[in-house]
Amino acid sequence: YLLFISDENDHCVETNENNNVKYLPLTIDNSPDVANFYFKVYLQGYYDDGLNQMVTNLNENKLLTNHHPYRGTPWFYNGAENVHIIAMPYDVVDWVLVEAVKGDPNGSAPLESVEVRAGLLTKDGWIVDLDGVSPLGFYDLSLYDQHYFIIRHRSHIDVMTSISFTPSHSVTQEHNFTNSPTKAFGPSQQEDLGNNVYGTIAGDFDSNSVINNMDFNDWALQSALVNQYVPWDGDGNTVVNALDYNLWTNNSSKIGI
């Protein structure tokens, strides 16, 4: 095997070309201990009720980033997940962040973060790994602990699974948020999208799980953008306009977990 290691800009070369290649023994382990999960979630702002799926405008216009967009505030996730825009699967809507936590969500102690993965959200709601097909894999979950999973997106309020999961290395597990409001932990954590379909709440443009004037300010400062990848494009149609404002105002004062 030849192993190429690139920097965050996909560059595989250095200014000193003499030390680029190293010859070391390399063993490929094709069966790591991994717990696989499929999560299904709809984003309210991106959802087209006529098609019963989400729009892929950001992908179609090549606006999705190669590297996941969750390195900055408030997530500070430094994972290496990346997909070159040319290789981005056609049905991907956007990047999402999935966090495995443990603890009692009804207790006073904060939940403990165990592992975080960036995944790809497809138009039919399934979160998949970087190949656009496989379930999202977690590598550091104890088989003896119960884990809840939080789904995060740049412009929607976070949701957490209403039940906990014991990881398995042999069985892929699923959780479908879209077919019942009770699939998300806590009261009123999803919006009714019609026809008994539910989705995460749009308008949290600063991703602090509270929709308030701070989100409006983000929108108001740049409310006429076209073909930009920004959180306040709440419906993901590549245009920041009054439709995004409507999402904010309809959900103003709503609070996440």
Short mmCIF file of C-alpha atoms in Angstrom, two decimals:
data_model
loop_
_atom_site.label_atom_id
_atom_site.label_comp_id
_atom_site.label_asym_id
_atom_site.label_seq_id
_atom_site.Cartn_x
_atom_site.Cartn_y
_atom_site.Cartn_z
CA TYR A 1 0.00 0.00 0.00
CA LEU A 2 0.98 3.60 -0.54
CA LEU A 3 -0.29 5.91 2.21
CA PHE A 4 -0.71 9.58 1.40
CA ILE A 5 -1.22 12.00 4.28
CA SER A 6 -2.60 15.40 3.36
CA ASP A 7 -3.00 18.64 5.27
CA GLU A 8 -6.35 20.40 5.80
CA ASN A 9 -6.13 21.87 2.28
CA ASP A 10 -5.73 18.43 0.65
CA HIS A 11 -2.04 19.12 -0.11
CA CYS A 12 0.19 16.03 -0.10
CA VAL A 13 3.52 17.75 -0.82
CA GLU A 14 6.02 19.81 1.16
CA THR A 15 8.54 22.48 0.25
CA ASN A 16 11.27 19.89 0.91
CA GLU A 17 10.52 17.18 -1.63
CA ASN A 18 13.33 14.95 -0.37
CA ASN A 19 11.47 13.83 2.74
CA ASN A 20 8.00 13.22 1.35
CA VAL A 21 8.24 9.43 1.06
CA LYS A 22 8.91 7.09 3.96
CA TYR A 23 9.01 3.29 3.72
CA LEU A 24 7.48 1.65 6.77
CA PRO A 25 5.69 -1.66 7.34
CA LEU A 26 1.94 -1.12 7.23
CA THR A 27 -0.77 -3.48 8.42
CA ILE A 28 -4.36 -2.92 7.29
CA ASP A 29 -7.02 -4.02 9.79
CA ASN A 30 -10.26 -4.51 7.88
CA SER A 31 -12.36 -5.33 10.94
CA PRO A 32 -11.99 -2.68 13.65
CA ASP A 33 -14.30 -2.69 16.62
CA VAL A 34 -16.95 -0.27 15.43
CA ALA A 35 -20.50 0.41 16.55
CA ASN A 36 -22.63 1.38 13.55
CA PHE A 37 -25.74 3.55 13.69
CA TYR A 38 -28.26 4.90 11.20
CA PHE A 39 -30.13 8.01 12.34
CA LYS A 40 -32.97 9.55 10.36
CA VAL A 41 -33.80 13.22 10.84
CA TYR A 42 -35.42 15.94 8.78
CA LEU A 43 -34.42 19.60 8.92
CA GLN A 44 -37.55 21.76 9.00
CA GLY A 45 -36.05 24.51 6.86
CA TYR A 46 -34.77 22.15 4.17
CA TYR A 47 -37.84 19.93 4.00
CA ASP A 48 -40.04 19.94 0.87
CA ASP A 49 -43.42 18.51 1.90
CA GLY A 50 -44.45 18.10 -1.73
CA LEU A 51 -41.56 15.71 -2.37
CA ASN A 52 -41.40 14.30 1.17
CA GLN A 53 -37.65 14.89 1.19
CA MET A 54 -35.14 17.67 1.75
CA VAL A 55 -33.64 19.95 -0.88
CA THR A 56 -30.07 19.45 -2.10
CA ASN A 57 -29.47 22.99 -3.42
CA LEU A 58 -26.23 23.48 -1.47
CA ASN A 59 -24.79 20.31 -2.94
CA GLU A 60 -26.03 20.97 -6.46
CA ASN A 61 -24.38 24.41 -6.39
CA LYS A 62 -21.08 23.02 -5.04
CA LEU A 63 -21.36 25.06 -1.84
CA LEU A 64 -20.81 22.26 0.67
CA THR A 65 -17.37 22.39 2.24
CA ASN A 66 -14.80 19.64 1.66
CA HIS A 67 -14.16 19.45 5.38
CA HIS A 68 -16.98 19.40 7.89
CA PRO A 69 -17.97 22.92 9.08
CA TYR A 70 -17.95 22.24 12.84
CA ARG A 71 -14.42 23.22 13.82
CA GLY A 72 -15.39 26.67 15.08
CA THR A 73 -17.64 27.96 17.83
CA PRO A 74 -19.69 26.55 19.48
CA TRP A 75 -18.72 22.98 18.49
CA PHE A 76 -14.90 23.03 18.36
CA TYR A 77 -14.82 19.59 16.78
CA ASN A 78 -11.44 18.91 15.15
CA GLY A 79 -12.24 15.61 13.48
CA ALA A 80 -10.68 14.94 10.09
CA GLU A 81 -13.87 14.00 8.22
CA ASN A 82 -13.77 15.36 4.68
CA VAL A 83 -15.18 14.61 1.24
CA HIS A 84 -13.95 16.37 -1.87
CA ILE A 85 -16.82 18.32 -3.39
CA ILE A 86 -16.36 16.45 -6.67
CA ALA A 87 -16.90 13.16 -4.85
CA MET A 88 -19.79 14.39 -2.70
CA PRO A 89 -22.73 11.96 -3.13
CA TYR A 90 -25.51 13.58 -5.18
CA ASP A 91 -28.23 13.11 -2.55
CA VAL A 92 -26.39 14.79 0.34
CA VAL A 93 -28.14 17.79 1.89
CA ASP A 94 -25.50 19.02 4.34
CA TRP A 95 -23.01 18.07 7.02
CA VAL A 96 -24.28 17.21 10.50
CA LEU A 97 -22.57 16.46 13.79
CA VAL A 98 -23.52 13.41 15.87
CA GLU A 99 -22.40 13.23 19.49
CA ALA A 100 -22.60 10.15 21.72
CA VAL A 101 -23.11 11.05 25.37
CA LYS A 102 -23.70 9.13 28.58
CA GLY A 103 -25.40 9.99 31.83
CA ASP A 104 -28.94 10.69 33.01
CA PRO A 105 -30.62 13.39 30.89
CA ASN A 106 -33.21 13.83 33.64
CA GLY A 107 -30.56 14.33 36.32
CA SER A 108 -28.78 17.46 37.50
CA ALA A 109 -25.31 16.42 36.35
CA PRO A 110 -24.30 17.36 32.79
CA LEU A 111 -24.10 14.60 30.23
CA GLU A 112 -20.61 13.33 29.44
CA SER A 113 -19.45 13.52 25.84
CA VAL A 114 -17.96 10.19 24.74
CA GLU A 115 -17.39 10.47 20.99
CA VAL A 116 -18.28 12.86 18.17
CA ARG A 117 -18.55 12.16 14.45
CA ALA A 118 -19.32 14.38 11.48
CA GLY A 119 -21.64 12.72 9.00
CA LEU A 120 -23.52 13.39 5.78
CA LEU A 121 -27.27 14.01 5.84
CA THR A 122 -29.06 12.67 2.77
CA LYS A 123 -32.25 14.08 1.28
CA ASP A 124 -34.34 11.19 2.63
CA GLY A 125 -33.15 11.97 6.15
CA TRP A 126 -30.58 9.27 6.82
CA ILE A 127 -27.22 10.23 8.28
CA VAL A 128 -24.44 8.26 6.62
CA ASP A 129 -20.67 7.99 6.73
CA LEU A 130 -18.34 9.60 4.23
CA ASP A 131 -19.00 7.12 1.42
CA GLY A 132 -22.62 8.29 1.32
CA VAL A 133 -24.01 4.82 2.02
CA SER A 134 -22.60 3.20 5.15
CA PRO A 135 -23.96 3.77 8.65
CA LEU A 136 -22.09 6.22 10.85
CA GLY A 137 -19.37 4.36 12.74
CA PHE A 138 -18.28 5.01 16.34
CA TYR A 139 -14.99 3.55 17.57
CA ASP A 140 -14.73 4.55 21.23
CA LEU A 141 -18.05 3.50 22.76
CA SER A 142 -18.04 1.04 25.64
CA LEU A 143 -20.26 -2.00 25.11
CA TYR A 144 -21.16 -1.80 28.79
CA ASP A 145 -22.54 1.76 28.83
CA GLN A 146 -25.82 3.27 27.71
CA HIS A 147 -25.46 6.14 25.23
CA TYR A 148 -27.78 8.87 23.98
CA PHE A 149 -27.06 10.55 20.65
CA ILE A 150 -27.35 14.26 19.87
CA ILE A 151 -27.81 15.45 16.28
CA ARG A 152 -26.49 18.95 15.59
CA HIS A 153 -26.88 21.15 12.51
CA ARG A 154 -25.65 24.67 11.70
CA SER A 155 -29.08 26.32 11.52
CA HIS A 156 -31.45 24.05 13.47
CA ILE A 157 -31.93 23.29 17.14
CA ASP A 158 -30.16 20.15 18.37
CA VAL A 159 -32.18 17.01 19.07
CA MET A 160 -31.30 14.01 21.22
CA THR A 161 -32.59 10.46 21.04
CA SER A 162 -35.39 9.82 23.49
CA ILE A 163 -33.92 6.43 24.37
CA SER A 164 -30.41 5.23 25.10
CA PHE A 165 -28.50 2.57 23.18
CA THR A 166 -26.09 -0.15 24.19
CA PRO A 167 -23.48 -0.24 21.40
CA SER A 168 -22.94 -3.43 19.41
CA HIS A 169 -20.05 -4.48 17.20
CA SER A 170 -22.22 -6.94 15.29
CA VAL A 171 -25.60 -5.23 14.77
CA THR A 172 -26.30 -1.88 13.10
CA GLN A 173 -28.83 0.07 15.17
CA GLU A 174 -31.32 2.69 13.95
CA HIS A 175 -33.27 5.62 15.35
CA ASN A 176 -35.89 7.44 13.27
CA PHE A 177 -36.71 10.92 14.59
CA THR A 178 -39.13 11.68 11.75
CA ASN A 179 -42.13 9.48 12.53
CA SER A 180 -43.02 10.72 16.02
CA PRO A 181 -42.34 13.81 18.14
CA THR A 182 -41.56 11.49 21.05
CA LYS A 183 -38.47 10.17 19.26
CA ALA A 184 -36.65 13.33 20.44
CA PHE A 185 -35.88 13.76 24.14
CA GLY A 186 -37.87 16.49 25.85
CA PRO A 187 -41.14 18.27 25.08
CA SER A 188 -41.74 20.16 21.81
CA GLN A 189 -38.29 19.44 20.38
CA GLN A 190 -39.50 18.88 16.81
CA GLU A 191 -41.90 20.60 14.42
CA ASP A 192 -44.85 18.96 12.70
CA LEU A 193 -44.01 19.04 8.98
CA GLY A 194 -47.40 17.61 7.96
CA ASN A 195 -48.64 14.10 7.22
CA ASN A 196 -47.29 12.80 10.55
CA VAL A 197 -43.73 13.76 9.66
CA TYR A 198 -41.52 15.63 12.14
CA GLY A 199 -38.33 17.62 11.83
CA THR A 200 -35.80 19.62 13.81
CA ILE A 201 -36.60 23.29 14.45
CA ALA A 202 -35.11 25.89 12.08
CA GLY A 203 -33.82 29.34 13.00
CA ASP A 204 -31.03 28.65 15.48
CA PHE A 205 -28.48 30.43 13.32
CA ASP A 206 -25.84 30.74 16.08
CA SER A 207 -26.33 27.13 17.25
CA ASN A 208 -26.81 27.82 20.95
CA SER A 209 -30.13 25.92 21.17
CA VAL A 210 -32.11 29.14 21.76
CA ILE A 211 -33.88 31.00 18.96
CA ASN A 212 -33.81 34.69 19.86
CA ASN A 213 -32.69 38.12 18.66
CA MET A 214 -29.08 36.97 18.34
CA ASP A 215 -30.15 34.71 15.49
CA PHE A 216 -32.06 37.57 13.90
CA ASN A 217 -28.94 39.74 14.10
CA ASP A 218 -26.94 37.15 12.20
CA TRP A 219 -29.57 37.14 9.46
CA ALA A 220 -30.02 40.93 9.39
CA LEU A 221 -26.32 41.69 8.98
CA GLN A 222 -26.18 39.68 5.73
CA SER A 223 -29.75 39.27 4.56
CA ALA A 224 -29.17 39.43 0.80
CA LEU A 225 -26.49 36.84 0.14
CA VAL A 226 -26.51 34.53 -2.87
CA ASN A 227 -24.50 31.31 -3.28
CA GLN A 228 -22.89 31.46 0.16
CA TYR A 229 -22.63 28.64 2.71
CA VAL A 230 -23.87 30.37 5.87
CA PRO A 231 -26.07 29.18 8.78
CA TRP A 232 -28.66 31.91 8.30
CA ASP A 233 -29.61 30.40 4.95
CA GLY A 234 -32.11 28.49 7.04
CA ASP A 235 -33.87 26.75 4.15
CA GLY A 236 -30.66 25.74 2.37
CA ASN A 237 -31.71 27.17 -0.99
CA THR A 238 -28.43 29.15 -1.44
CA VAL A 239 -30.22 32.51 -1.06
CA VAL A 240 -30.49 34.49 2.19
CA ASN A 241 -33.78 36.36 2.11
CA ALA A 242 -37.17 36.84 3.77
CA LEU A 243 -37.90 33.10 3.69
CA ASP A 244 -35.10 32.57 6.20
CA TYR A 245 -36.46 35.43 8.31
CA ASN A 246 -39.84 33.72 8.30
CA LEU A 247 -38.30 30.55 9.69
CA TRP A 248 -36.72 32.56 12.47
CA THR A 249 -39.80 34.56 13.38
CA ASN A 250 -42.10 31.51 13.36
CA ASN A 251 -39.81 29.70 15.80
CA SER A 252 -38.62 32.65 17.87
CA SER A 253 -38.29 31.93 21.62
CA LYS A 254 -38.09 28.16 21.16
CA ILE A 255 -35.46 26.42 23.27
CA GLY A 256 -33.67 23.11 22.69
CA ILE A 257 -32.31 20.56 25.11
#
